[in-house]
PDB file of C-alpha atoms in Angstrom:
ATOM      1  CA  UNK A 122       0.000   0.000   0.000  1.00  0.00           C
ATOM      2  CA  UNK A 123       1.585   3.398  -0.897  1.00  0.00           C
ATOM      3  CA  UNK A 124      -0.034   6.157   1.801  1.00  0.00           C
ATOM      4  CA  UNK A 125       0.594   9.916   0.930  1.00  0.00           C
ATOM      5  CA  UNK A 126      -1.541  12.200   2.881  1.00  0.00           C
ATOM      6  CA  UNK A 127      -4.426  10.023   3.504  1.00  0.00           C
ATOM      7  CA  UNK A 128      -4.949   9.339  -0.305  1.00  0.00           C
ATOM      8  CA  UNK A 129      -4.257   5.531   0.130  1.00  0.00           C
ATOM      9  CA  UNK A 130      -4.176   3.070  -3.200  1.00  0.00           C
ATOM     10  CA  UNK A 131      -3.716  -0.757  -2.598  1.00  0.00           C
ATOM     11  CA  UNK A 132      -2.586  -3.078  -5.622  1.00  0.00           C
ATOM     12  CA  UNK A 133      -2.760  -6.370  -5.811  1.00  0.00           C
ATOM     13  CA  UNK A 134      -1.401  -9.781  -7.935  1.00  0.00           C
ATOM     14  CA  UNK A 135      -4.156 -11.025  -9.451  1.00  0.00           C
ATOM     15  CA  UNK A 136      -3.072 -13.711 -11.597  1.00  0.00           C
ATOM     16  CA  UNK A 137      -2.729 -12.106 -15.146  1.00  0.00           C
ATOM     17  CA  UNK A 138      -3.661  -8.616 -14.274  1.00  0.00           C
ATOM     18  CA  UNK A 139      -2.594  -6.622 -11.384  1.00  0.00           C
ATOM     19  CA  UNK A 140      -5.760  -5.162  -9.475  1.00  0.00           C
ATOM     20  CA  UNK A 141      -6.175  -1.440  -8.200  1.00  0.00           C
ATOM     21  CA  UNK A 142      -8.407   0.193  -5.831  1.00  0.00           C
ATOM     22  CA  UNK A 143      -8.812   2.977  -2.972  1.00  0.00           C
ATOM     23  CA  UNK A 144      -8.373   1.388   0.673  1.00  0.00           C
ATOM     24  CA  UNK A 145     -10.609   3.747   2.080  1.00  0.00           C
ATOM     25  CA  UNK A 146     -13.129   2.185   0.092  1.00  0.00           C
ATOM     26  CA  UNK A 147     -12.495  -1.502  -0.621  1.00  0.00           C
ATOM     27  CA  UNK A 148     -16.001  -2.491  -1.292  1.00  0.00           C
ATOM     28  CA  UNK A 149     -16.493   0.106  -4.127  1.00  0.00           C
ATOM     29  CA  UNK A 150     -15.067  -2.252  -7.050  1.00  0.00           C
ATOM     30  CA  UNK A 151     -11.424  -2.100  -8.277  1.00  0.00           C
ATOM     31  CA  UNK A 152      -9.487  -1.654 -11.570  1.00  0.00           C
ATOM     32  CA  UNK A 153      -7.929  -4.621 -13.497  1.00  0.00           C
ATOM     33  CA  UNK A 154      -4.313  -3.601 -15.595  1.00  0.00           C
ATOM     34  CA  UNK A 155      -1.590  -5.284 -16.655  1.00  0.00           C
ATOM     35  CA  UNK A 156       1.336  -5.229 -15.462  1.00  0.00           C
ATOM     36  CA  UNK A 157       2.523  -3.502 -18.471  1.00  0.00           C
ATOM     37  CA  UNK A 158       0.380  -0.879 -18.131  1.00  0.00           C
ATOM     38  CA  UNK A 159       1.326  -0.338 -14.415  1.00  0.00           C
ATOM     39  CA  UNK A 160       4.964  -0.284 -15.087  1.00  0.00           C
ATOM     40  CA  UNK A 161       3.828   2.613 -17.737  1.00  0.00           C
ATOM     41  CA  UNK A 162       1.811   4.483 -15.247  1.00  0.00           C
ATOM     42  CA  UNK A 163       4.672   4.630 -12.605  1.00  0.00           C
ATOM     43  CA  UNK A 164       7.396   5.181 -14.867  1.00  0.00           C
ATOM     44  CA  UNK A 165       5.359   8.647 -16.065  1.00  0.00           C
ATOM     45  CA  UNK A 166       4.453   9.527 -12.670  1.00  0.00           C
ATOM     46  CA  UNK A 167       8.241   8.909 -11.351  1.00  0.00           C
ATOM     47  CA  UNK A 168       9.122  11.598 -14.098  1.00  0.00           C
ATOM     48  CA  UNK A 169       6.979  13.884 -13.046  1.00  0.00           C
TER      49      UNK A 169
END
């Protein structure tokens, strides 16, 4: 889980995709990505 000022996102290994959701609200559904996509997403937001 990555915390930064209460703005909490978990991930999880979910086989073939890699699952995505807000821990403040873990019954409101969650996102399904691959892991490519994730590597994409944190690679443009560690450049930023």
């Amino acid at each position: 889980m990555l915390s930064d000022g209460g703005n909490c996102v978990e991930i999880a290994d979910l086989g073939a995709v890699v699952g995505v959701r807000d821990s403040k609200d873990p019954g409101g559904g969650h996102l399904d990505v691959s892991r490519g996509a994730l590597r994409a997403l944190l690679a443009d937001l560690k450049r930023r």
